[in-house]
Coordinates of N, CA and C and ligand atoms in Angstrom, one line a residue:
X277 N -50.7 -7.7 29.7 CA -50.6 -7.7 28.1 C -50.0 -6.3 27.6
X278 N -50.5 -5.2 28.2 CA -49.9 -4.0 27.7 C -48.3 -3.9 27.9
X279 N -47.8 -4.5 29.2 CA -46.6 -4.7 29.5 C -45.8 -5.4 28.4
X280 N -46.3 -6.5 28.3 CA -45.5 -7.5 27.1 C -45.4 -6.8 25.8
X281 N -46.4 -6.1 25.3 CA -46.5 -5.3 23.9 C -45.5 -4.3 24.2
X282 N -45.3 -3.6 25.3 CA -44.3 -2.6 25.3 C -43.0 -3.0 25.5
X283 N -42.6 -4.3 26.1 CA -41.5 -5.1 25.9 C -41.0 -5.3 24.7
X284 N -42.2 -5.7 24.1 CA -41.7 -6.3 22.5 C -41.5 -5.2 21.7
X285 N -42.0 -4.1 21.7 CA -41.8 -2.7 20.8 C -40.4 -2.4 21.2
X286 N -40.0 -2.4 22.5 CA -38.6 -1.9 22.9 C -37.5 -2.8 22.1
X287 N -37.8 -4.2 22.3 CA -36.9 -5.1 21.7 C -36.8 -4.8 20.0
X288 N -38.0 -4.5 19.5 CA -38.0 -4.4 18.0 C -37.3 -3.0 17.8
X289 N -37.3 -2.0 18.5 CA -36.7 -0.9 18.4 C -35.4 -0.9 18.5
X290 N -34.6 -1.6 19.7 CA -33.4 -1.7 19.7 C -32.6 -2.5 18.7
X291 N -33.4 -3.7 18.2 CA -32.9 -4.3 17.1 C -32.8 -3.4 15.8
X292 N -33.7 -2.6 15.7 CA -33.7 -1.5 14.4 C -32.5 -0.7 14.7
X293 N -32.1 -0.3 16.1 CA -31.0 0.7 16.1 C -29.8 -0.1 16.0
X294 N -29.5 -1.3 16.3 CA -28.4 -2.1 16.3 C -28.2 -2.1 14.9
X295 N -29.1 -2.6 14.0 CA -28.6 -2.8 12.7 C -28.8 -1.5 11.9
X296 N -28.8 -0.4 12.4 CA -28.9 1.0 11.8 C -30.1 1.0 11.0
X297 N -31.3 0.6 11.4 CA -32.3 0.7 10.6 C -32.1 0.3 9.2
X298 N -31.4 -0.7 8.8 CA -31.3 -1.3 7.5 C -29.9 -0.7 6.8
X299 N -29.4 0.4 7.4 CA -28.5 1.0 6.5 C -27.2 0.7 7.3
X300 N -25.9 0.3 6.6 CA -24.9 -0.4 7.0 C -24.1 1.3 7.4
X301 N -23.3 1.0 8.8 CA -22.5 2.2 9.0 C -21.3 2.4 8.1
X302 N -20.9 3.7 8.3 CA -19.7 3.6 7.4 C -18.4 3.1 7.9
X303 N -17.5 2.5 7.1 CA -16.2 1.9 7.3 C -15.4 2.9 7.9
X304 N -15.7 4.2 8.1 CA -15.0 5.3 8.6 C -15.0 5.0 10.2
X305 N -15.8 4.3 10.9 CA -15.9 4.2 12.1 C -14.9 3.1 12.8
X306 N -14.2 2.5 11.7 CA -13.3 1.6 12.2 C -11.8 1.9 12.3
X307 N -11.2 1.2 13.1 CA -9.8 1.7 13.6 C -8.8 1.0 12.3
X308 N -9.2 -0.1 11.7 CA -8.4 -0.7 10.8 C -9.1 -1.0 9.7
X309 N -8.6 -0.5 8.3 CA -8.9 -0.9 7.0 C -8.6 -2.2 6.5
X310 N -9.6 -3.1 6.2 CA -9.1 -4.3 5.7 C -9.1 -4.0 4.1
X311 N -7.7 -4.1 3.5 CA -7.8 -3.6 2.1 C -7.5 -5.0 1.2
X312 N -8.2 -5.4 0.2 CA -8.1 -6.3 -0.5 C -7.2 -5.9 -1.9
X313 N -6.3 -6.6 -2.3 CA -5.5 -6.7 -3.2 C -5.2 -8.0 -3.9
X314 N -4.5 -8.0 -5.4 CA -4.2 -9.1 -5.8 C -2.8 -8.9 -6.3
X315 N -1.9 -9.3 -5.4 CA -0.2 -9.1 -5.5 C 0.4 -9.7 -6.8
X316 N -0.1 -9.6 -7.6 CA 0.4 -10.4 -8.9 C 0.5 -9.2 -10.2
X317 N 0.8 -8.0 -9.8 CA 0.7 -7.1 -10.9 C 1.6 -5.9 -10.5
X318 N 2.8 -6.2 -10.9 CA 4.0 -5.3 -10.8 C 3.8 -4.4 -11.5
X319 N 4.1 -2.9 -11.4 CA 4.9 -2.6 -10.0 C 3.8 -2.2 -9.0
X320 N 2.5 -2.1 -9.5 CA 1.3 -1.7 -8.4 C 1.2 -2.7 -7.2
X321 N 1.3 -3.9 -7.4 CA 1.1 -4.9 -6.3 C 1.8 -6.2 -6.7
X322 N 2.8 -6.6 -5.5 CA 3.7 -7.9 -5.8 C 4.0 -8.3 -4.5
X323 N 4.4 -9.5 -4.2 CA 4.8 -10.1 -3.1 C 6.3 -9.6 -3.0
X324 N 6.8 -9.1 -1.7 CA 8.2 -8.9 -1.9 C 9.0 -9.8 -1.3
X325 N 10.5 -9.7 -1.0 CA 11.2 -10.6 -0.6 C 10.8 -11.5 0.7
X326 N 10.0 -10.6 1.4 CA 9.8 -11.2 2.7 C 8.3 -11.7 2.9
X327 N 7.8 -11.8 1.6 CA 6.4 -12.5 1.3 C 5.4 -11.6 1.8
X328 N 5.6 -10.5 1.9 CA 4.8 -9.2 2.1 C 4.2 -8.6 0.8
X329 N 2.9 -8.3 0.7 CA 2.4 -7.4 -0.6 C 3.1 -6.2 -0.4
X330 N 3.6 -5.6 -1.6 CA 4.3 -4.3 -1.7 C 3.9 -3.9 -2.9
X331 N 4.5 -2.6 -3.4 CA 4.1 -2.1 -4.7 C 3.5 -0.6 -4.5
X332 N 3.5 0.1 -5.7 CA 2.9 1.5 -5.6 C 1.4 1.4 -4.8
X333 N 0.5 0.6 -5.3 CA -0.9 0.7 -4.4 C -1.0 0.4 -3.1
X334 N 0.2 -0.4 -2.6 CA 0.1 -0.9 -1.3 C 0.6 0.2 -0.4
X335 N 1.7 1.0 -0.9 CA 2.4 2.1 -0.4 C 1.2 3.2 -0.3
X336 N 0.5 3.3 -1.6 CA -0.4 4.6 -1.6 C -1.6 4.3 -0.6
X337 N -2.0 3.1 -0.4 CA -3.3 2.9 0.6 C -2.9 3.0 1.9
X338 N -1.5 2.5 2.2 CA -0.8 2.9 3.7 C -1.0 4.4 4.0
X339 N -0.6 5.3 2.8 CA -0.2 6.6 3.1 C -1.8 7.1 3.3
X340 N -2.8 6.8 2.6 CA -4.1 7.0 2.8 C -4.5 6.7 4.0
X341 N -4.3 5.5 4.6 CA -4.7 5.2 6.0 C -4.2 6.0 6.9
X342 N -3.0 6.4 6.9 CA -2.1 7.1 7.7 C -3.1 8.6 7.9
X343 N -3.4 9.2 6.5 CA -3.9 10.6 6.5 C -5.2 10.4 7.4
X344 N -5.8 9.2 7.4 CA -7.2 8.9 7.7 C -7.1 8.6 9.2
X345 N -5.9 8.5 9.8 CA -5.6 8.1 11.1 C -5.9 6.5 11.4
X346 N -6.1 5.6 10.3 CA -6.3 4.3 10.5 C -5.2 3.2 10.0
X347 N -5.1 2.3 11.0 CA -4.2 1.0 10.4 C -4.8 0.4 9.0
X348 N -3.9 -0.1 8.2 CA -4.2 -0.8 7.1 C -3.6 -2.1 7.1
X349 N -4.7 -3.2 7.0 CA -4.4 -4.4 6.7 C -4.6 -4.8 5.4
X350 N -3.6 -5.6 4.8 CA -3.7 -5.9 3.4 C -4.0 -7.5 3.2
X351 N -4.9 -7.7 2.4 CA -5.3 -9.1 2.3 C -5.3 -9.3 0.7
X352 N -4.4 -10.4 0.5 CA -4.0 -10.9 -0.8 C -5.0 -11.9 -1.4
X353 N -5.6 -11.5 -2.5 CA -6.8 -12.7 -2.9 C -6.7 -12.4 -4.4
X354 N -7.6 -13.5 -4.9 CA -7.9 -13.3 -6.5 C -8.4 -12.1 -7.1
X355 N -8.0 -11.6 -8.2 CA -8.4 -10.1 -8.5 C -9.9 -10.4 -8.9
X356 N -10.3 -11.6 -9.6 CA -11.9 -11.8 -9.8 C -12.7 -11.8 -8.8
X357 N -12.2 -11.9 -7.5 CA -13.1 -12.1 -6.1 C -12.9 -10.6 -5.6
X358 N -12.2 -9.6 -5.9 CA -12.2 -8.2 -5.1 C -13.4 -7.7 -5.1
X359 N -14.1 -7.4 -6.2 CA -15.1 -6.5 -6.3 C -16.5 -7.1 -5.2
X360 N -16.5 -8.5 -5.6 CA -17.7 -9.0 -4.6 C -17.5 -9.2 -3.3
X361 N -16.1 -9.3 -2.8 CA -15.8 -9.2 -1.4 C -15.8 -7.8 -0.7
X362 N -15.9 -6.7 -1.7 CA -15.9 -5.5 -0.8 C -17.3 -5.4 0.1
X363 N -17.3 -5.0 1.3 CA -18.4 -5.0 2.1 C -18.7 -6.2 3.1
X364 N -17.9 -7.1 2.5 CA -18.0 -8.4 3.4 C -16.4 -8.7 3.9
X365 N -15.7 -9.5 3.2 CA -14.3 -9.7 3.4 C -13.4 -8.6 3.8
X366 N -13.7 -7.7 2.8 CA -12.7 -6.3 2.8 C -13.5 -5.1 2.7
X367 N -12.9 -3.9 3.3 CA -13.5 -2.9 3.3 C -13.1 -2.2 1.8
X368 N -12.4 -2.1 1.4 CA -12.0 -1.6 0.1 C -10.9 -2.5 -0.7
X369 N -10.9 -2.3 -1.9 CA -9.7 -2.8 -2.8 C -8.9 -1.8 -3.6
X370 N -7.7 -1.9 -3.6 CA -6.8 -1.4 -4.6 C -6.1 -2.3 -5.2
X371 N -6.1 -2.2 -6.5 CA -5.6 -3.7 -7.1 C -5.4 -3.1 -8.8
X372 N -4.8 -2.0 -9.0 CA -4.8 -1.3 -10.4 C -6.2 -1.5 -11.2
X373 N -7.1 -1.1 -10.4 CA -8.6 -1.8 -11.0 C -9.0 -0.5 -11.7
X374 N -9.4 -0.8 -12.8 CA -9.8 0.3 -13.8 C -11.4 0.5 -13.3
X375 N -11.8 1.8 -13.5 CA -13.2 2.1 -13.3 C -14.1 1.7 -14.6
X376 N -14.8 0.7 -14.2 CA -16.0 0.4 -15.4 C -17.4 0.4 -15.2
X377 N -18.3 0.8 -16.0 CA -19.5 0.8 -15.6 C -20.1 -0.4 -15.0
X378 N -19.8 -1.4 -15.3 CA -20.4 -3.0 -14.8 C -19.9 -2.7 -13.3
X379 N -18.4 -2.4 -13.0 CA -18.1 -2.5 -11.5 C -19.0 -1.4 -10.7
X380 N -19.3 -0.2 -11.4 CA -19.9 0.9 -10.6 C -21.4 0.5 -10.2
X381 N -21.7 -0.7 -11.0 CA -23.2 -1.1 -10.4 C -23.0 -1.6 -9.2
X382 N -22.0 -2.2 -8.4 CA -21.8 -2.8 -7.3 C -21.0 -2.0 -6.5
X383 N -20.0 -1.3 -6.9 CA -19.2 -0.7 -5.8 C -19.0 0.9 -6.4
X384 N -18.4 1.8 -5.1 CA -18.2 3.1 -5.5 C -16.5 3.4 -5.7
X385 N -16.4 4.1 -6.8 CA -14.9 4.4 -6.7 C -14.2 5.7 -6.2
X386 N -13.1 5.7 -5.8 CA -12.6 7.2 -5.4 C -12.3 7.8 -6.7
X387 N -11.6 9.0 -6.6 CA -11.2 9.9 -7.7 C -10.2 9.0 -8.5
X388 N -10.0 9.0 -9.8 CA -8.9 8.1 -10.4 C -7.5 8.6 -9.9
X389 N -6.5 7.6 -9.7 CA -5.3 8.1 -9.3 C -4.0 7.6 -10.2
X390 N -4.7 7.0 -11.4 CA -3.6 6.5 -12.3 C -4.2 6.3 -13.7
X391 N -3.5 6.9 -14.8 CA -4.0 6.2 -16.1 C -3.3 5.4 -16.8
X392 N -4.1 4.5 -17.3 CA -3.2 3.1 -18.0 C -3.9 2.8 -19.4
X393 N -3.4 1.8 -20.1 CA -4.0 1.5 -21.3 C -3.7 0.0 -21.4
X394 N -4.5 -0.9 -22.2 CA -4.1 -2.5 -22.2 C -2.9 -2.4 -23.2
X395 N -1.9 -3.2 -22.9 CA -0.8 -3.4 -24.0 C -0.9 -4.7 -24.6
X396 N -0.1 -5.0 -25.8 CA -0.4 -6.4 -26.1 C 1.2 -7.1 -26.2
X397 N 1.2 -8.2 -25.5 CA 2.5 -8.7 -25.4 C 2.5 -9.6 -26.6
X398 N 3.7 -9.5 -27.4 CA 3.8 -10.2 -28.5 C 4.9 -10.8 -28.6
X399 N 5.5 -12.1 -29.4 CA 6.8 -12.5 -29.7 C 7.4 -11.9 -30.5
X400 N 8.8 -11.5 -30.4 CA 9.5 -10.7 -31.4 C 9.2 -11.2 -32.6
X401 N 8.9 -10.2 -33.6 CA 8.8 -10.7 -35.1 C 7.3 -11.3 -35.1
X402 N 6.6 -11.0 -34.3 CA 5.1 -11.4 -34.8 C 4.6 -10.6 -35.7
X403 N 3.3 -11.4 -36.5 CA 2.8 -10.5 -37.6 C 1.8 -9.7 -37.1
X404 N 1.4 -9.9 -36.0 CA 0.3 -9.2 -35.3 C 0.7 -7.4 -35.1
X405 N 0.0 -6.7 -36.0 CA 0.6 -5.3 -35.9 C -0.8 -4.5 -35.6
X406 N -2.2 -4.9 -35.6 CA -3.1 -4.1 -35.5 C -4.3 -4.9 -35.1
X407 N -5.5 -4.2 -34.8 CA -6.7 -5.0 -34.2 C -7.2 -6.0 -35.1
X408 N -7.2 -6.0 -36.5 CA -7.6 -7.0 -37.2 C -6.8 -8.4 -37.2
X409 N -5.7 -8.1 -36.7 CA -4.8 -9.4 -36.8 C -4.8 -10.1 -35.4
X410 N -5.5 -9.5 -34.5 CA -6.0 -10.1 -33.2 C -7.1 -11.2 -33.4
X411 N -7.9 -10.7 -34.7 CA -9.2 -11.7 -34.6 C -8.6 -13.2 -35.1
X412 N -9.2 -14.1 -34.4 CA -9.0 -15.7 -34.4 C -7.6 -16.0 -33.8
X413 N -7.0 -15.1 -33.1 CA -5.7 -15.5 -32.4 C -6.0 -16.0 -31.2
X414 N -5.1 -16.6 -30.5 CA -5.1 -17.4 -29.1 C -4.6 -16.2 -28.2
X415 N -5.5 -15.8 -27.2 CA -5.1 -14.7 -26.5 C -5.1 -15.0 -25.1
X416 N -4.1 -14.6 -24.2 CA -3.9 -14.9 -22.9 C -4.3 -13.7 -22.0
X417 N -5.1 -13.7 -20.9 CA -5.4 -12.5 -20.1 C -5.4 -13.1 -18.5
X418 N -5.5 -12.1 -17.9 CA -5.9 -12.3 -16.3 C -7.2 -12.3 -16.1
X419 N -7.7 -13.4 -15.5 CA -9.2 -13.5 -15.4 C -9.9 -12.4 -14.9
X420 N -11.0 -12.0 -15.4 CA -11.8 -10.8 -14.9 C -11.3 -9.5 -15.1
X421 N -10.4 -9.3 -15.9 CA -9.8 -7.9 -15.8 C -10.3 -7.3 -17.2
X422 N -10.1 -6.1 -17.4 CA -10.3 -5.3 -18.6 C -9.8 -6.0 -20.0
X423 N -8.5 -6.5 -19.8 CA -7.8 -7.1 -21.0 C -8.5 -8.3 -21.1
X424 N -9.3 -9.1 -20.3 CA -10.2 -10.2 -20.5 C -11.3 -9.7 -21.3
X425 N -12.1 -8.6 -20.8 CA -13.1 -8.0 -21.4 C -12.9 -7.8 -23.0
X426 N -11.6 -6.9 -23.2 CA -11.5 -6.6 -24.6 C -11.2 -7.9 -25.3
X427 N -10.5 -8.9 -24.9 CA -10.3 -10.0 -25.7 C -11.4 -10.7 -25.9
X428 N -12.3 -10.9 -24.9 CA -13.4 -11.7 -25.2 C -14.4 -11.1 -26.4
X429 N -14.2 -9.9 -26.8 CA -15.1 -9.1 -27.7 C -14.3 -9.2 -29.2
X430 N -12.9 -9.9 -29.2 CA -12.5 -10.0 -30.6 C -12.9 -11.2 -31.3
X431 N -13.3 -11.0 -32.3 CA -13.9 -12.0 -33.2 C -13.1 -13.2 -33.5
X432 N -13.7 -14.4 -33.2 CA -12.8 -15.6 -33.3 C -11.6 -16.0 -32.5
X433 N -11.4 -14.8 -31.3 CA -10.3 -15.4 -30.6 C -10.6 -16.5 -29.8
X434 N -9.6 -17.3 -29.4 CA -9.8 -18.2 -28.4 C -9.0 -17.5 -27.0
X435 N -9.6 -17.3 -26.2 CA -9.2 -16.5 -24.9 C -8.7 -17.6 -23.6
X436 N -7.7 -17.6 -23.2 CA -7.2 -18.4 -22.0 C -7.2 -17.5 -20.8
X437 N -7.8 -18.0 -19.9 CA -7.9 -17.0 -18.7 C -7.0 -17.4 -17.5
X438 N -6.1 -16.7 -16.8 CA -5.2 -17.1 -16.0 C -5.4 -16.1 -14.5
X439 N -5.3 -16.9 -13.4 CA -5.1 -16.1 -12.1 C -4.1 -15.3 -12.1
X440 N -3.1 -15.5 -12.8 CA -1.9 -14.6 -12.6 C -1.5 -14.4 -13.9
X441 N -1.3 -13.0 -14.1 CA -0.6 -12.4 -15.6 C 0.5 -13.2 -16.0
X442 N 1.5 -13.4 -15.1 CA 2.8 -13.9 -15.3 C 2.6 -15.2 -15.8
X443 N 1.6 -16.1 -15.5 CA 1.0 -17.5 -16.0 C 0.9 -17.5 -17.6
X444 N 0.3 -16.3 -17.9 CA -0.1 -16.3 -19.2 C 1.0 -15.9 -20.0
X445 N 2.0 -14.9 -19.4 CA 3.3 -14.6 -20.2 C 4.1 -15.9 -20.4
X446 N 4.0 -17.0 -19.4 CA 4.8 -18.1 -19.5 C 4.3 -18.9 -20.6
X447 N 3.0 -18.8 -20.8 CA 2.4 -19.7 -21.8 C 2.6 -19.1 -23.3
X448 N 2.8 -17.8 -23.3 CA 3.3 -16.9 -24.6 C 4.7 -17.6 -25.0
X449 N 5.6 -17.5 -23.8 CA 7.0 -18.0 -24.2 C 7.0 -19.5 -24.4
X450 N 6.0 -20.4 -24.0 CA 6.0 -21.6 -24.4 C 5.2 -21.8 -25.7
X451 N 5.0 -20.7 -26.5 CA 4.1 -20.9 -27.8 C 2.7 -21.6 -27.7
X452 N 2.2 -21.3 -26.5 CA 0.8 -21.8 -26.4 C -0.3 -20.8 -26.9
X453 N 0.2 -19.5 -26.7 CA -0.5 -18.2 -27.0 C 0.1 -17.6 -28.3
X454 N -0.7 -16.9 -28.9 CA -0.3 -15.7 -29.8 C 0.1 -14.5 -29.3
X455 N -0.6 -14.1 -28.2 CA -0.3 -12.8 -27.6 C -1.0 -12.8 -25.9
X456 N -0.5 -11.8 -25.4 CA -1.2 -11.5 -23.9 C -1.6 -10.2 -23.9
X457 N -2.9 -9.9 -23.6 CA -3.4 -8.6 -23.4 C -3.5 -8.1 -21.9
X458 N -2.7 -7.1 -21.6 CA -2.7 -6.8 -20.1 C -2.2 -5.3 -19.8
X459 N -2.3 -4.9 -18.8 CA -2.1 -3.3 -18.7 C -0.7 -3.2 -18.9
X460 N -0.5 -1.8 -19.2 CA 0.9 -1.4 -19.5 C 1.9 -1.7 -18.9
X461 N 1.8 -1.2 -17.3 CA 3.0 -1.3 -16.5 C 3.5 -2.7 -16.2
X462 N 2.4 -3.7 -16.0 CA 2.8 -5.1 -15.8 C 3.2 -5.6 -17.1
X463 N 2.8 -5.3 -18.3 CA 3.4 -5.8 -19.4 C 4.9 -5.4 -19.5
X464 N 5.1 -4.3 -19.3 CA 6.5 -3.7 -19.5 C 7.2 -4.6 -18.4
X465 N 6.9 -4.6 -17.2 CA 7.7 -5.5 -16.3 C 8.0 -6.7 -16.4
X466 N 7.0 -7.5 -17.2 CA 7.1 -9.1 -17.6 C 8.0 -9.1 -18.8
X467 N 7.9 -8.0 -19.6 CA 8.7 -8.2 -20.9 C 10.2 -7.8 -20.5
X468 N 10.4 -6.9 -19.6 CA 11.8 -6.5 -19.3 C 12.6 -7.8 -19.0
X469 N 11.9 -8.8 -18.5 CA 12.7 -10.1 -18.1 C 13.1 -10.9 -19.1
X470 N 12.3 -10.9 -20.3 CA 12.5 -11.8 -21.4 C 12.5 -10.9 -22.9
X471 N 13.2 -9.9 -22.7 CA 13.1 -8.9 -23.8 C 13.7 -9.5 -25.2
X472 N 14.7 -10.5 -24.9 CA 15.1 -11.3 -26.0 C 14.0 -11.9 -26.9
X473 N 13.0 -12.4 -26.3 CA 12.0 -13.2 -27.1 C 10.7 -12.5 -27.3
X474 N 10.2 -11.5 -26.3 CA 8.8 -11.0 -26.6 C 9.0 -9.5 -26.2
X475 N 8.0 -8.9 -26.6 CA 7.9 -7.2 -26.6 C 6.5 -6.7 -26.1
X476 N 6.4 -5.6 -25.7 CA 5.1 -4.9 -25.1 C 4.8 -3.9 -26.0
X477 N 3.6 -4.0 -26.8 CA 3.3 -3.1 -27.8 C 2.1 -2.1 -27.2
X478 N 2.3 -0.9 -27.2 CA 1.1 0.0 -26.9 C -0.3 -0.2 -27.6
X479 N -1.3 -0.5 -26.6 CA -2.6 -0.9 -26.8 C -3.2 0.2 -28.0
X480 N -2.8 1.5 -28.0 CA -3.4 2.6 -28.7 C -3.1 2.1 -30.3
X481 N -1.9 1.4 -30.4 CA -1.9 0.9 -31.8 C -3.3 -0.2 -32.4
X482 N -3.8 -0.7 -31.3 CA -4.8 -1.5 -31.6 C -6.2 -1.0 -31.2
X483 N -6.2 0.5 -31.0 CA -7.5 1.0 -30.8 C -8.0 1.1 -29.4
X484 N -7.2 0.5 -28.5 CA -7.4 0.4 -27.0 C -7.7 1.7 -26.4
X485 N -8.7 2.0 -25.6 CA -8.7 3.2 -25.0 C -8.3 3.4 -23.4
X486 N -8.0 4.7 -23.1 CA -7.2 4.8 -21.9 C -8.3 4.2 -20.7
X487 N -7.7 4.1 -19.6 CA -8.3 3.6 -18.5 C -7.8 4.2 -17.2
X488 N -8.6 4.4 -16.3 CA -8.4 5.0 -14.9 C -8.4 4.1 -13.9
X489 N -7.3 3.9 -13.0 CA -7.4 3.2 -11.8 C -8.1 3.9 -10.6
X490 N -8.6 3.4 -9.9 CA -9.4 4.0 -8.5 C -9.5 2.8 -7.5
X491 N -9.6 3.5 -6.3 CA -10.0 2.5 -5.2 C -11.5 2.3 -5.2
X492 N -11.8 1.0 -5.1 CA -13.1 0.5 -4.9 C -13.5 0.4 -3.3
X493 N -14.8 0.8 -3.3 CA -15.3 0.8 -1.8 C -16.8 0.5 -1.8
X494 N -17.3 0.2 -0.6 CA -18.6 -0.4 -0.7 C -19.7 0.8 -1.3
X495 N -20.5 0.2 -1.9 CA -21.6 1.3 -2.6 C -22.4 2.1 -1.6
X496 N -22.3 3.3 -1.6 CA -23.1 4.3 -0.9 C -22.6 4.7 0.4
X497 N -21.2 4.2 0.6 CA -20.7 4.7 1.9 C -19.9 6.1 1.4
X498 N -20.9 7.2 1.4 CA -20.0 8.4 0.9 C -19.2 9.2 1.9
X499 N -19.3 8.8 3.2 CA -18.3 9.5 4.1 C -17.0 8.7 3.9
X500 N -16.8 7.6 3.6 CA -15.6 6.7 3.2 C -14.9 7.2 1.9
X501 N -15.9 7.6 0.9 CA -15.4 8.1 -0.3 C -14.9 9.4 -0.2
X502 N -15.5 10.2 0.7 CA -15.1 11.5 0.5 C -13.7 11.7 1.5
X503 N -13.4 10.7 2.6 CA -12.2 10.6 3.3 C -11.1 10.2 2.5
X504 N -11.3 9.3 1.6 CA -10.3 8.7 0.9 C -9.9 9.8 -0.1
X505 N -11.0 10.3 -0.9 CA -10.5 11.2 -1.7 C -9.9 12.5 -1.2
X506 N -10.2 13.2 0.1 CA -9.5 14.1 0.5 C -7.9 13.4 1.0
X507 N -7.8 12.4 1.1 CA -6.3 11.8 1.6 C -5.6 11.9 0.3
X508 N -6.1 11.3 -0.7 CA -5.6 11.4 -1.8 C -5.3 12.7 -2.5
X509 N -6.0 13.7 -2.4 CA -5.8 14.9 -2.7 C -4.5 15.4 -2.0
X510 N -4.5 15.3 -0.5 CA -3.5 15.9 0.2 C -2.3 15.2 -0.1
X511 N -2.2 13.9 -0.6 CA -0.9 13.0 -1.0 C -0.2 13.8 -2.2
X512 N -1.4 14.1 -3.0 CA -0.9 14.7 -4.3 C -0.2 16.2 -4.1
X513 N -0.9 16.9 -3.3 CA -0.4 18.1 -2.8 C 0.9 18.2 -2.1
X514 N 1.2 17.4 -1.1 CA 2.4 17.4 -0.4 C 3.5 16.8 -1.0
X515 N 3.2 16.1 -2.3 CA 4.4 15.5 -2.8 C 4.6 13.9 -2.6
X516 N 3.8 13.5 -1.7 CA 3.9 11.9 -1.5 C 3.6 11.3 -2.8
X517 N 2.5 11.5 -3.3 CA 2.0 10.7 -4.6 C 3.2 10.6 -5.6
X518 N 3.8 11.7 -6.1 CA 5.0 12.0 -7.1 C 6.2 10.9 -6.4
X519 N 6.5 11.1 -5.2 CA 7.5 10.5 -4.6 C 7.3 8.7 -5.0
X520 N 6.0 8.4 -4.5 CA 5.8 7.1 -4.8 C 5.5 6.6 -6.3
X521 N 5.2 7.3 -7.2 CA 5.3 7.1 -8.6 C 6.7 6.9 -8.8
X522 N 7.7 8.0 -8.6 CA 9.2 7.8 -8.8 C 9.8 6.6 -8.2
X523 N 9.3 6.2 -7.1 CA 10.0 4.8 -6.2 C 9.5 3.8 -7.1
X524 N 8.2 3.5 -7.5 CA 7.6 2.3 -7.7 C 7.6 2.2 -9.4
X525 N 7.2 3.4 -9.9 CA 6.9 3.2 -11.3 C 8.0 3.8 -12.2
X526 N 8.6 4.7 -11.7 CA 10.0 5.5 -12.3 C 9.4 6.3 -13.4
X527 N 8.2 7.0 -13.4 CA 8.0 7.9 -14.4 C 7.1 8.9 -13.8
X528 N 7.0 9.9 -14.4 CA 6.0 11.2 -14.0 C 4.7 10.8 -14.5
Ligands
LIG835 N1 -6.8 -2.7 -14.9 C1 -7.4 -3.9 -15.0 C2 -8.6 -4.3 -14.6 O1 -9.1 -3.4 -13.6 C3 -6.2 -5.2 -14.3 C4 -6.2 -5.1 -13.1 C5 -5.3 -6.3 -12.4 O2 -5.2 -7.3 -13.0 N2 -5.1 -6.1 -11.2 O3 -9.3 -5.1 -14.9

């Protein structure tokens, strides 16, 4: 009986050790980082001519992986699924993702790596010029983004949510929408292709606040957060970060 009890105790202790006594091990123990993105957000992420995700964020996370001595595998998924997939399908997410209090409830963020703001894409000659003009309008957004959150709070607005920002822009071109609210750089990229008909207006004109992009990671993996932050810091110090900004975004 005593022997059986001892065997049982051993088994329980071994199970405890294997599961790390309830706390998950750090992602830093892995050779490959599985990185989630949504490659519909140029110039930060898009699908290149070979069908592979590319863009500023992709190059940045590969450089971070290199500094950490890890392979990086990119998984393209819907933006709205990224946060909930961290810690299960993916190890971390880089997707022009704004740090928000709501997201911070479930994930930890790296130090911010880029400052952005929501822009308003309007047809040329639109009468919309300030926040009050957005009230009661038909607004297109990318689902689950800060643009979506802002649009949803505008009184009387009808918000159409798309998986791809470019689809919202197409509906604006087709006159199904009055405007699209989306981050500055994708707004400028989308408008540059159709500048004869639409324009990208700085969200500051509408009272929208600045946002910070950061890399999202599993909550509580402080080892991963500090390794990512020190990689980011050294990429800023050695000039790699500036080179990537120049290559993909084209501004300082
Ligand atoms: N910055 C916005 C957000 O975090 C949009 C990001 C995106 O569409 N990739 O919600």
